[in-house]
Amino acid sequence: MAIVELVMPKMGESIMEATILRWHKKPGDQVKADETVLEIATDKVDSEVPSIADGEITELLFAENEVVPVGAVIARINTTGNAEIPVAPTTFEEIAPAAQQHHHEIITNNEGHHQHTAPEPVAAQHAEPKFSTSGPRFYSPLVLTIAQQEGVSFAELENIPGSGSEGRVTKKDILEYVAARQQGHQPAARPAAATAVPESRPVPVETSKAVAAPVPTYNGSSSSGNVEIIEMDRMRRLIAEHMVRSKQTSPHVTSFAEADVTHMVKWRDKVKKDFEQREGEKLTFTPLFIEALVKCIKRFPLVNCSLEGDKIILKKDINIGMATALPSGNLIVPVIRNADMLNLVGLTRQVNQLANAARTNRLKPEDTQNGTFTLTNVGTFGSLAGTPIINQPQVAILAVGAIKKRPVVIESPEGDSIAIRHMMYLSLSYDHRIVDGALGSTFLSAVAQELEHFDPEKVY
C-alpha cells in the first residue's frame, strides 16, 4: 500500500492560490485515476481536479470555501498498487520564489475575493513546513496588488510586521500600514528575525465581510417592504470588485465615433454561407472587428500597454480579450493570443472556440490571461453605445454598438445625397494617465475608418 498526495495544481503563471468549491469525494470513498475529486475556483475560471491514482480517499486536508496555495497537499489517497508518491511543494520556501517573480506585475484578476490570506496547508507527517521571516517572504496576490496601488515599495513591504500564519502579511496588516502612513505615523518595522508558530488548521474564509475595494452598500430601509434579497454568486462578486477597483485605479475617459459599416455587412451576408461550408465555422462580426483593431494597434502601439508605477510597459504581443456573456448573466473575458499572427479564418476559429468554451464552462485558466486590449460588443443585446470599464491592467477597451440602418448624407463629387446605410457607434474608454485625448480619439477614428473602408471584394 502507498499513500499518494493530491496537491493544489498550478492554474496559471500569476495564480498562487485557489478556493475549494466542492468536494466530490469524502474519506473512505474509492476513486479512479482521472476521476474528479473536487472543484476549485480562481479569480479567472472554475476547474475540476482529478485523482492521480486509483485508491481510497483517506484524508481531506481542507474544507469547502477554504483558500489553498498552489502546491499545498489537499488530500491523500491510499493506493492499491506500488504507485510512487509525487513530490509536491508543500512548504512556502518552495512556493515563495514563484510568487516573488510576479511581485512587479500588475495583478488585478487574482484579488479581492479572499478575506484572509491563503491558509497554510496542514503539515504532512514526513515534511514539516518551515518559515523564517528573515528569508524570502510569500505575499498573496491581494497583498501585492494593494501594495502596488498604494505605492508601497518592496522594501517597505519586507518591513511590515505580519500577523498571519508564520509571519505572513495579511490584507489587514498592509491596510493598517497604509492608513498609518497617510496619517503621518511611523509604522512599526518587522523584527529582523522572528519565529512564528504554525497554525494547526487553516483559517476559514469569511465571504460575508468587506474586501479591499468593496462595492458601496446602503444602510437604512432599502431592504424593507415587498423585496427579494438575492445573494451575489462568487463570479458576480469578483466582477463587482474588479470594476470598482478599475475605476479607482484608472481615470477613465470615453470617446465616441460613428462608422458606416455597410460594405462589411454586405460582404458578410454574401460570404457567410460559403464560409461556414468551407471552414466549418460561423462567421460573426467579432473577428472582423478584431482584424480592424489589430491593424490600428500596430499603428498606435501605446494603447497596447500597461502602467507599473511610473513605468509604461509597452506590450509587443497583441492579445485581444473579448468580453463574453455567460448564460448566468455574468461576464468573462477569454483572450485571443497573438491576434496579429492570425488571418480571418484563424480569428474566427479562435473566437468561436473561446466563446463556446466560456458558455459551457470549459475555459482553461490560461484562456483568460495576458490580454493586452479588450473588445466588448454592447450591441449584442441592442445597445447603441456604451462606456466600458477598462480591464486592468490594460489601458483601453473598445465597445461596438448595435448596427442599425439609418438615412445618412453621402458626399460625392456630384453632390450630396441621402442613402440608407448600416451605421454603428464605437466608444473607447482609456486610462488618461497614459492615453491622452488626442491619441484616444485618433486611434478610435482610425478603427472607424478601417471598418468604413472595408474591402467589398475581400478574399478570406
GROMACS .gro file of C-alpha atoms in nm:
model
  460
    1MET     CA    1   0.000   0.000   0.000
    2ALA     CA    2   0.123   0.354  -0.075
    3ILE     CA    3  -0.002   0.697   0.015
    4VAL     CA    4  -0.031   0.938  -0.277
    5GLU     CA    5  -0.066   1.310  -0.207
    6LEU     CA    6  -0.302   1.517  -0.420
    7VAL     CA    7  -0.179   1.876  -0.443
    8MET     CA    8  -0.341   2.201  -0.547
    9PRO     CA    9  -0.243   2.236  -0.915
   10LYS     CA   10  -0.088   2.547  -1.065
   11MET     CA   11  -0.366   2.716  -1.260
   12GLY     CA   12  -0.162   2.982  -1.438
   13GLU     CA   13   0.152   3.190  -1.414
   14SER     CA   14   0.005   3.462  -1.192
   15ILE     CA   15  -0.226   3.243  -0.985
   16MET     CA   16  -0.084   3.143  -0.648
   17GLU     CA   17  -0.396   3.012  -0.474
   18ALA     CA   18  -0.743   2.872  -0.540
   19THR     CA   19  -1.068   2.825  -0.350
   20ILE     CA   20  -1.216   2.480  -0.293
   21LEU     CA   21  -1.575   2.497  -0.415
   22ARG     CA   22  -1.694   2.140  -0.361
   23TRP     CA   23  -1.554   1.801  -0.270
   24HIS     CA   24  -1.688   1.518  -0.486
   25LYS     CA   25  -1.532   1.256  -0.258
   26LYS     CA   26  -1.510   1.205   0.116
   27PRO     CA   27  -1.276   0.994   0.331
   28GLY     CA   28  -1.341   0.627   0.271
   29ASP     CA   29  -1.462   0.673  -0.088
   30GLN     CA   30  -1.297   0.480  -0.369
   31VAL     CA   31  -1.159   0.685  -0.657
   32LYS     CA   32  -1.024   0.602  -1.002
   33ALA     CA   33  -0.732   0.775  -1.171
   34ASP     CA   34  -0.855   1.086  -1.358
   35GLU     CA   35  -1.187   1.079  -1.172
   36THR     CA   36  -1.289   1.421  -1.036
   37VAL     CA   37  -1.211   1.459  -0.668
   38LEU     CA   38  -1.302   1.826  -0.618
   39GLU     CA   39  -1.395   2.151  -0.790
   40ILE     CA   40  -1.178   2.459  -0.741
   41ALA     CA   41  -1.206   2.822  -0.843
   42THR     CA   42  -0.965   3.104  -0.911
   43ASP     CA   43  -1.050   3.463  -0.995
   44LYS     CA   44  -1.046   3.362  -1.359
   45VAL     CA   45  -1.211   3.024  -1.410
   46ASP     CA   46  -1.353   2.725  -1.228
   47SER     CA   47  -1.194   2.386  -1.279
   48GLU     CA   48  -1.202   2.024  -1.166
   49VAL     CA   49  -0.911   1.842  -1.003
   50PRO     CA   50  -0.886   1.473  -1.094
   51SER     CA   51  -0.731   1.192  -0.893
   52ILE     CA   52  -0.376   1.095  -0.989
   53ALA     CA   53  -0.417   0.729  -0.890
   54ASP     CA   54  -0.665   0.451  -0.812
   55GLY     CA   55  -0.731   0.404  -0.443
   56GLU     CA   56  -0.923   0.513  -0.136
   57ILE     CA   57  -0.951   0.870  -0.012
   58THR     CA   58  -0.803   0.864   0.337
   59GLU     CA   59  -0.788   1.232   0.427
   60LEU     CA   60  -0.918   1.571   0.310
   61LEU     CA   61  -0.695   1.848   0.444
   62PHE     CA   62  -0.911   2.149   0.361
   63ALA     CA   63  -1.281   2.225   0.382
   64GLU     CA   64  -1.506   2.373   0.116
   65ASN     CA   65  -1.469   2.751   0.066
   66GLU     CA   66  -1.115   2.750   0.206
   67VAL     CA   67  -0.838   2.918   0.009
   68VAL     CA   68  -0.539   2.696  -0.063
   69PRO     CA   69  -0.196   2.796  -0.200
   70VAL     CA   70  -0.068   2.630  -0.515
   71GLY     CA   71   0.139   2.321  -0.439
   72ALA     CA   72  -0.021   2.251  -0.099
   73VAL     CA   73  -0.135   1.897  -0.024
   74ILE     CA   74  -0.515   1.892  -0.026
   75ALA     CA   75  -0.593   1.520   0.003
   76ARG     CA   76  -0.428   1.181   0.050
   77ILE     CA   77  -0.512   0.864  -0.139
   78ASN     CA   78  -0.429   0.511  -0.023
   79THR     CA   79  -0.344   0.329  -0.342
   80THR     CA   80  -0.377  -0.041  -0.412
   81GLY     CA   81  -0.055  -0.065  -0.613
   82ASN     CA   82   0.303   0.047  -0.584
   83ALA     CA   83   0.240   0.398  -0.708
   84GLU     CA   84   0.518   0.642  -0.645
   85ILE     CA   85   0.439   0.928  -0.413
   86PRO     CA   86   0.458   1.253  -0.612
   87VAL     CA   87   0.686   1.515  -0.466
   88ALA     CA   88   0.495   1.841  -0.438
   89PRO     CA   89   0.600   2.177  -0.297
   90THR     CA   90   0.424   2.180   0.039
   91THR     CA   91   0.646   2.438   0.208
   92PHE     CA   92   0.650   2.806   0.146
   93GLU     CA   93   1.024   2.808   0.081
   94GLU     CA   94   0.938   2.626  -0.240
   95ILE     CA   95   0.627   2.829  -0.322
   96ALA     CA   96   0.763   3.176  -0.237
   97PRO     CA   97   1.013   3.213  -0.525
   98ALA     CA   98   0.735   3.171  -0.781
   99ALA     CA   99   0.530   3.437  -0.607
  100GLN     CA  100   0.825   3.675  -0.587
  101GLN     CA  101   0.874   3.652  -0.966
  102HIS     CA  102   0.538   3.818  -1.009
  103HIS     CA  103   0.582   4.084  -0.743
  104HIS     CA  104   0.642   4.355  -1.002
  105GLU     CA  105   0.350   4.254  -1.225
  106ILE     CA  106   0.023   4.440  -1.207
  107ILE     CA  107  -0.205   4.167  -1.083
  108THR     CA  108  -0.570   4.258  -1.071
  109ASN     CA  109  -0.757   3.949  -1.174
  110ASN     CA  110  -0.629   3.747  -0.879
  111GLU     CA  111  -0.752   3.965  -0.598
  112GLY     CA  112  -1.042   4.083  -0.394
  113HIS     CA  113  -1.245   3.775  -0.301
  114HIS     CA  114  -1.036   3.646  -0.012
  115GLN     CA  115  -1.097   3.799   0.327
  116HIS     CA  116  -0.794   3.626   0.483
  117THR     CA  117  -0.458   3.540   0.342
  118ALA     CA  118  -0.421   3.195   0.191
  119PRO     CA  119  -0.429   2.929   0.463
  120GLU     CA  120  -0.123   2.721   0.533
  121PRO     CA  121  -0.155   2.355   0.443
  122VAL     CA  122  -0.174   2.105   0.725
  123ALA     CA  123   0.179   1.975   0.765
  124ALA     CA  124   0.245   1.626   0.636
  125GLN     CA  125   0.395   1.393   0.895
  126HIS     CA  126   0.707   1.345   0.684
  127ALA     CA  127   0.759   1.710   0.587
  128GLU     CA  128   0.706   1.988   0.837
  129PRO     CA  129   0.672   2.337   0.689
  130LYS     CA  130   0.945   2.577   0.789
  131PHE     CA  131   0.949   2.951   0.754
  132SER     CA  132   1.175   3.224   0.877
  133THR     CA  133   1.073   3.584   0.837
  134SER     CA  134   1.437   3.672   0.787
  135GLY     CA  135   1.430   3.489   0.450
  136PRO     CA  136   1.212   3.537   0.140
  137ARG     CA  137   0.851   3.611   0.231
  138PHE     CA  138   0.543   3.489   0.049
  139TYR     CA  139   0.290   3.756  -0.045
  140SER     CA  140  -0.058   3.678  -0.168
  141PRO     CA  141  -0.172   3.838  -0.496
  142LEU     CA  142  -0.417   4.056  -0.298
  143VAL     CA  143  -0.137   4.195  -0.078
  144LEU     CA  144   0.085   4.258  -0.382
  145THR     CA  145  -0.197   4.441  -0.559
  146ILE     CA  146  -0.273   4.664  -0.261
  147ALA     CA  147   0.097   4.743  -0.230
  148GLN     CA  148   0.120   4.837  -0.598
  149GLN     CA  149  -0.193   5.055  -0.584
  150GLU     CA  150  -0.087   5.234  -0.265
  151GLY     CA  151   0.273   5.288  -0.374
  152VAL     CA  152   0.421   5.062  -0.108
  153SER     CA  153   0.771   4.968  -0.219
  154PHE     CA  154   0.910   4.618  -0.191
  155ALA     CA  155   1.149   4.736   0.080
  156GLU     CA  156   0.855   4.872   0.283
  157LEU     CA  157   0.659   4.552   0.228
  158GLU     CA  158   0.951   4.350   0.363
  159ASN     CA  159   0.944   4.555   0.685
  160ILE     CA  160   0.570   4.530   0.757
  161PRO     CA  161   0.507   4.308   1.060
  162GLY     CA  162   0.291   4.013   0.958
  163SER     CA  163   0.008   3.893   1.181
  164GLY     CA  164  -0.080   3.599   0.955
  165SER     CA  165   0.025   3.241   0.991
  166GLU     CA  166   0.404   3.211   1.015
  167GLY     CA  167   0.454   3.585   0.995
  168ARG     CA  168   0.276   3.644   0.663
  169VAL     CA  169   0.147   3.991   0.578
  170THR     CA  170  -0.232   3.989   0.561
  171LYS     CA  171  -0.468   4.232   0.395
  172LYS     CA  172  -0.539   4.383   0.739
  173ASP     CA  173  -0.167   4.435   0.801
  174ILE     CA  174  -0.100   4.624   0.480
  175LEU     CA  175  -0.417   4.835   0.505
  176GLU     CA  176  -0.324   4.936   0.861
  177TYR     CA  177   0.027   5.021   0.738
  178VAL     CA  178  -0.113   5.240   0.458
  179ALA     CA  179  -0.357   5.414   0.696
  180ALA     CA  180  -0.080   5.486   0.947
  181ARG     CA  181   0.146   5.621   0.674
  182GLN     CA  182  -0.129   5.851   0.543
  183GLN     CA  183  -0.181   5.991   0.894
  184GLY     CA  184   0.189   6.069   0.921
  185HIS     CA  185   0.262   5.800   1.177
  186GLN     CA  186   0.574   5.588   1.150
  187PRO     CA  187   0.455   5.228   1.124
  188ALA     CA  188   0.646   4.974   1.331
  189ALA     CA  189   0.905   4.776   1.139
  190ARG     CA  190   0.921   4.399   1.124
  191PRO     CA  191   1.181   4.245   1.354
  192ALA     CA  192   1.497   4.131   1.180
  193ALA     CA  193   1.413   3.771   1.257
  194ALA     CA  194   1.109   3.609   1.408
  195THR     CA  195   0.976   3.267   1.464
  196ALA     CA  196   0.609   3.208   1.412
  197VAL     CA  197   0.409   2.919   1.549
  198PRO     CA  198   0.229   2.737   1.268
  199GLU     CA  199  -0.145   2.709   1.296
  200SER     CA  200  -0.295   2.364   1.332
  201ARG     CA  201  -0.577   2.439   1.091
  202PRO     CA  202  -0.620   2.677   0.801
  203VAL     CA  203  -0.816   2.992   0.872
  204PRO     CA  204  -1.160   2.966   0.710
  205VAL     CA  205  -1.262   3.224   0.455
  206GLU     CA  206  -1.535   3.462   0.566
  207THR     CA  207  -1.707   3.553   0.246
  208SER     CA  208  -1.959   3.785   0.403
  209LYS     CA  209  -1.717   4.060   0.509
  210ALA     CA  210  -1.594   4.355   0.306
  211VAL     CA  211  -1.298   4.327   0.071
  212ALA     CA  212  -1.017   4.566  -0.021
  213ALA     CA  213  -1.227   4.754  -0.275
  214PRO     CA  214  -1.588   4.696  -0.162
  215VAL     CA  215  -1.890   4.771  -0.372
  216PRO     CA  216  -2.082   5.054  -0.199
  217THR     CA  217  -2.372   4.931   0.013
  218TYR     CA  218  -2.653   5.135   0.159
  219ASN     CA  219  -2.797   5.107   0.506
  220GLY     CA  220  -3.144   5.203   0.605
  221SER     CA  221  -3.483   5.088   0.485
  222SER     CA  222  -3.375   4.977   0.135
  223SER     CA  223  -3.444   4.612   0.226
  224SER     CA  224  -3.781   4.674   0.386
  225GLY     CA  225  -4.118   4.625   0.221
  226ASN     CA  226  -4.201   4.387  -0.059
  227VAL     CA  227  -3.848   4.292  -0.171
  228GLU     CA  228  -3.644   3.986  -0.251
  229ILE     CA  229  -3.284   3.970  -0.132
  230ILE     CA  230  -3.054   3.779  -0.368
  231GLU     CA  231  -2.705   3.680  -0.262
  232MET     CA  232  -2.439   3.759  -0.524
  233ASP     CA  233  -2.273   3.448  -0.662
  234ARG     CA  234  -1.894   3.425  -0.646
  235MET     CA  235  -1.832   3.540  -1.003
  236ARG     CA  236  -2.064   3.840  -0.969
  237ARG     CA  237  -1.881   3.947  -0.653
  238LEU     CA  238  -1.549   3.924  -0.835
  239ILE     CA  239  -1.680   4.125  -1.130
  240ALA     CA  240  -1.816   4.392  -0.895
  241GLU     CA  241  -1.487   4.415  -0.707
  242HIS     CA  242  -1.280   4.432  -1.026
  243MET     CA  243  -1.499   4.705  -1.175
  244VAL     CA  244  -1.479   4.920  -0.862
  245ARG     CA  245  -1.103   4.867  -0.844
  246SER     CA  246  -1.059   4.961  -1.209
  247LYS     CA  247  -1.245   5.290  -1.160
  248GLN     CA  248  -1.036   5.362  -0.851
  249THR     CA  249  -0.713   5.283  -1.036
  250SER     CA  250  -0.759   5.449  -1.375
  251PRO     CA  251  -0.901   5.793  -1.457
  252HIS     CA  252  -1.145   5.689  -1.729
  253VAL     CA  253  -1.214   5.896  -2.039
  254THR     CA  254  -1.452   5.776  -2.311
  255SER     CA  255  -1.454   5.897  -2.672
  256PHE     CA  256  -1.719   5.815  -2.934
  257ALA     CA  257  -1.715   5.769  -3.310
  258GLU     CA  258  -1.957   5.660  -3.579
  259ALA     CA  259  -1.878   5.422  -3.864
  260ASP     CA  260  -2.057   5.335  -4.185
  261VAL     CA  261  -2.011   4.956  -4.196
  262THR     CA  262  -2.233   4.892  -4.498
  263HIS     CA  263  -1.955   4.731  -4.703
  264MET     CA  264  -1.865   4.497  -4.418
  265VAL     CA  265  -2.227   4.396  -4.352
  266LYS     CA  266  -2.299   4.325  -4.719
  267TRP     CA  267  -1.974   4.131  -4.764
  268ARG     CA  268  -2.051   3.912  -4.463
  269ASP     CA  269  -2.407   3.848  -4.584
  270LYS     CA  270  -2.264   3.743  -4.920
  271VAL     CA  271  -1.995   3.502  -4.796
  272LYS     CA  272  -2.116   3.366  -4.462
  273LYS     CA  273  -2.284   3.051  -4.602
  274ASP     CA  274  -1.987   2.963  -4.820
  275PHE     CA  275  -1.752   3.044  -4.532
  276GLU     CA  276  -1.933   2.805  -4.298
  277GLN     CA  277  -1.938   2.526  -4.557
  278ARG     CA  278  -1.574   2.570  -4.645
  279GLU     CA  279  -1.424   2.635  -4.299
  280GLY     CA  280  -1.679   2.468  -4.072
  281GLU     CA  281  -1.715   2.789  -3.867
  282LYS     CA  282  -1.986   3.052  -3.845
  283LEU     CA  283  -1.862   3.396  -3.945
  284THR     CA  284  -1.971   3.660  -3.695
  285PHE     CA  285  -1.880   4.028  -3.687
  286THR     CA  286  -1.637   3.980  -3.394
  287PRO     CA  287  -1.339   3.851  -3.595
  288LEU     CA  288  -1.393   4.133  -3.844
  289PHE     CA  289  -1.381   4.386  -3.560
  290ILE     CA  290  -1.068   4.223  -3.417
  291GLU     CA  291  -0.899   4.224  -3.757
  292ALA     CA  292  -0.954   4.601  -3.783
  293LEU     CA  293  -0.844   4.654  -3.424
  294VAL     CA  294  -0.515   4.473  -3.475
  295LYS     CA  295  -0.426   4.684  -3.778
  296CYS     CA  296  -0.484   5.004  -3.580
  297ILE     CA  297  -0.299   4.883  -3.268
  298LYS     CA  298   0.008   4.830  -3.486
  299ARG     CA  299  -0.015   5.195  -3.589
  300PHE     CA  300  -0.079   5.319  -3.233
  301PRO     CA  301   0.111   5.078  -3.005
  302LEU     CA  302   0.074   5.293  -2.693
  303VAL     CA  303  -0.285   5.174  -2.648
  304ASN     CA  304  -0.142   4.824  -2.609
  305CYS     CA  305   0.043   4.878  -2.283
  306SER     CA  306   0.010   4.881  -1.906
  307LEU     CA  307   0.134   5.109  -1.628
  308GLU     CA  308   0.357   4.990  -1.347
  309GLY     CA  309   0.434   5.270  -1.105
  310ASP     CA  310   0.583   5.542  -1.326
  311LYS     CA  311   0.691   5.297  -1.596
  312ILE     CA  312   0.499   5.230  -1.916
  313ILE     CA  313   0.514   4.862  -2.013
  314LEU     CA  314   0.471   4.852  -2.391
  315LYS     CA  315   0.341   4.510  -2.498
  316LYS     CA  316   0.490   4.363  -2.814
  317ASP     CA  317   0.228   4.087  -2.830
  318ILE     CA  318  -0.123   4.179  -2.933
  319ASN     CA  319  -0.358   3.964  -2.723
  320ILE     CA  320  -0.719   4.067  -2.770
  321GLY     CA  321  -0.966   3.992  -2.492
  322MET     CA  322  -1.328   3.959  -2.598
  323ALA     CA  323  -1.593   4.015  -2.333
  324THR     CA  324  -1.832   3.718  -2.341
  325ALA     CA  325  -2.169   3.699  -2.169
  326LEU     CA  326  -2.238   3.373  -1.987
  327PRO     CA  327  -2.580   3.204  -1.956
  328SER     CA  328  -2.580   3.307  -1.589
  329GLY     CA  329  -2.564   3.673  -1.693
  330ASN     CA  330  -2.206   3.709  -1.570
  331LEU     CA  331  -1.918   3.816  -1.789
  332ILE     CA  332  -1.580   3.662  -1.867
  333VAL     CA  333  -1.301   3.777  -2.099
  334PRO     CA  334  -1.123   3.499  -2.288
  335VAL     CA  335  -0.811   3.611  -2.474
  336ILE     CA  336  -0.706   3.557  -2.836
  337ARG     CA  337  -0.330   3.540  -2.814
  338ASN     CA  338  -0.111   3.684  -3.089
  339ALA     CA  339  -0.415   3.803  -3.280
  340ASP     CA  340  -0.186   3.986  -3.522
  341MET     CA  341  -0.049   3.649  -3.638
  342LEU     CA  342  -0.391   3.511  -3.740
  343ASN     CA  343  -0.582   3.559  -4.064
  344LEU     CA  344  -0.960   3.594  -4.070
  345VAL     CA  345  -1.016   3.218  -4.067
  346GLY     CA  346  -0.784   3.175  -3.769
  347LEU     CA  347  -0.951   3.461  -3.582
  348THR     CA  348  -1.294   3.314  -3.650
  349ARG     CA  349  -1.192   2.975  -3.514
  350GLN     CA  350  -1.042   3.129  -3.203
  351VAL     CA  351  -1.345   3.350  -3.141
  352ASN     CA  352  -1.591   3.061  -3.177
  353GLN     CA  353  -1.388   2.813  -2.975
  354LEU     CA  354  -1.333   3.052  -2.685
  355ALA     CA  355  -1.694   3.171  -2.684
  356ASN     CA  356  -1.825   2.813  -2.680
  357ALA     CA  357  -1.578   2.712  -2.409
  358ALA     CA  358  -1.686   3.010  -2.197
  359ARG     CA  359  -2.055   2.929  -2.227
  360THR     CA  360  -2.001   2.563  -2.142
  361ASN     CA  361  -1.760   2.631  -1.852
  362ARG     CA  362  -1.468   2.467  -2.033
  363LEU     CA  363  -1.225   2.758  -2.035
  364LYS     CA  364  -0.875   2.684  -1.911
  365PRO     CA  365  -0.706   2.932  -1.676
  366GLU     CA  366  -0.458   3.037  -1.945
  367ASP     CA  367  -0.750   3.124  -2.177
  368THR     CA  368  -0.821   3.437  -1.972
  369GLN     CA  369  -0.466   3.556  -1.905
  370ASN     CA  370  -0.227   3.810  -2.054
  371GLY     CA  371  -0.476   4.016  -2.253
  372THR     CA  372  -0.336   4.348  -2.375
  373PHE     CA  373  -0.652   4.510  -2.518
  374THR     CA  374  -1.021   4.427  -2.481
  375LEU     CA  375  -1.316   4.438  -2.720
  376THR     CA  376  -1.673   4.433  -2.590
  377ASN     CA  377  -1.980   4.414  -2.812
  378VAL     CA  378  -2.251   4.606  -2.630
  379GLY     CA  379  -2.463   4.589  -2.945
  380THR     CA  380  -2.520   4.216  -2.896
  381PHE     CA  381  -2.815   4.295  -2.671
  382GLY     CA  382  -2.934   4.602  -2.860
  383SER     CA  383  -2.732   4.887  -2.706
  384LEU     CA  384  -2.632   5.164  -2.945
  385ALA     CA  385  -2.325   5.261  -2.742
  386GLY     CA  386  -2.162   5.213  -2.404
  387THR     CA  387  -1.894   5.347  -2.172
  388PRO     CA  388  -1.699   5.029  -2.089
  389ILE     CA  389  -1.476   4.995  -1.784
  390ILE     CA  390  -1.109   4.920  -1.852
  391ASN     CA  391  -0.998   4.562  -1.792
  392GLN     CA  392  -0.698   4.612  -1.563
  393PRO     CA  393  -0.404   4.629  -1.609
  394GLN     CA  394  -0.480   4.728  -1.968
  395VAL     CA  395  -0.520   5.095  -2.060
  396ALA     CA  396  -0.802   5.085  -2.316
  397ILE     CA  397  -1.118   4.897  -2.410
  398LEU     CA  398  -1.327   4.933  -2.726
  399ALA     CA  399  -1.705   4.890  -2.729
  400VAL     CA  400  -1.901   4.839  -3.050
  401GLY     CA  401  -2.272   4.911  -3.058
  402ALA     CA  402  -2.563   4.766  -3.250
  403ILE     CA  403  -2.555   4.803  -3.629
  404LYS     CA  404  -2.864   4.996  -3.742
  405LYS     CA  405  -2.992   5.107  -4.080
  406ARG     CA  406  -3.026   5.483  -4.094
  407PRO     CA  407  -3.061   5.755  -4.357
  408VAL     CA  408  -2.731   5.940  -4.381
  409VAL     CA  409  -2.584   6.209  -4.601
  410ILE     CA  410  -2.342   6.075  -4.864
  411GLU     CA  411  -2.087   6.319  -5.002
  412SER     CA  412  -1.967   6.269  -5.359
  413PRO     CA  413  -1.812   6.480  -5.639
  414GLU     CA  414  -2.160   6.504  -5.790
  415GLY     CA  415  -2.303   6.649  -5.470
  416ASP     CA  416  -2.468   6.534  -5.151
  417SER     CA  417  -2.735   6.267  -5.137
  418ILE     CA  418  -2.926   6.073  -4.874
  419ALA     CA  419  -2.896   5.696  -4.861
  420ILE     CA  420  -2.985   5.408  -4.629
  421ARG     CA  421  -2.665   5.283  -4.470
  422HIS     CA  422  -2.563   5.038  -4.196
  423MET     CA  423  -2.430   5.258  -3.916
  424MET     CA  424  -2.259   5.172  -3.590
  425TYR     CA  425  -2.130   5.368  -3.289
  426LEU     CA  426  -1.793   5.288  -3.135
  427SER     CA  427  -1.671   5.401  -2.794
  428LEU     CA  428  -1.323   5.383  -2.649
  429SER     CA  429  -1.259   5.408  -2.276
  430TYR     CA  430  -0.895   5.475  -2.195
  431ASP     CA  431  -0.670   5.540  -1.898
  432HIS     CA  432  -0.596   5.912  -1.903
  433ARG     CA  433  -0.272   5.858  -1.712
  434ILE     CA  434  -0.127   5.706  -2.031
  435VAL     CA  435  -0.361   5.779  -2.320
  436ASP     CA  436  -0.440   6.145  -2.382
  437GLY     CA  437  -0.750   6.263  -2.565
  438ALA     CA  438  -0.558   6.321  -2.888
  439LEU     CA  439  -0.425   5.966  -2.900
  440GLY     CA  440  -0.752   5.810  -2.783
  441SER     CA  441  -0.962   5.998  -3.038
  442THR     CA  442  -0.713   5.942  -3.320
  443PHE     CA  443  -0.697   5.570  -3.250
  444LEU     CA  444  -1.077   5.544  -3.232
  445SER     CA  445  -1.115   5.734  -3.561
  446ALA     CA  446  -0.861   5.502  -3.722
  447VAL     CA  447  -1.066   5.196  -3.618
  448ALA     CA  448  -1.384   5.356  -3.753
  449GLN     CA  449  -1.215   5.438  -4.083
  450GLU     CA  450  -1.073   5.085  -4.108
  451LEU     CA  451  -1.425   4.947  -4.077
  452GLU     CA  452  -1.569   5.201  -4.319
  453HIS     CA  453  -1.305   5.122  -4.582
  454PHE     CA  454  -1.372   4.750  -4.563
  455ASP     CA  455  -1.286   4.586  -4.897
  456PRO     CA  456  -1.617   4.463  -5.052
  457GLU     CA  457  -1.413   4.223  -5.270
  458LYS     CA  458  -1.215   4.084  -4.977
  459VAL     CA  459  -1.085   3.728  -5.017
  460TYR     CA  460  -1.056   3.525  -4.698
   0.00000   0.00000   0.00000
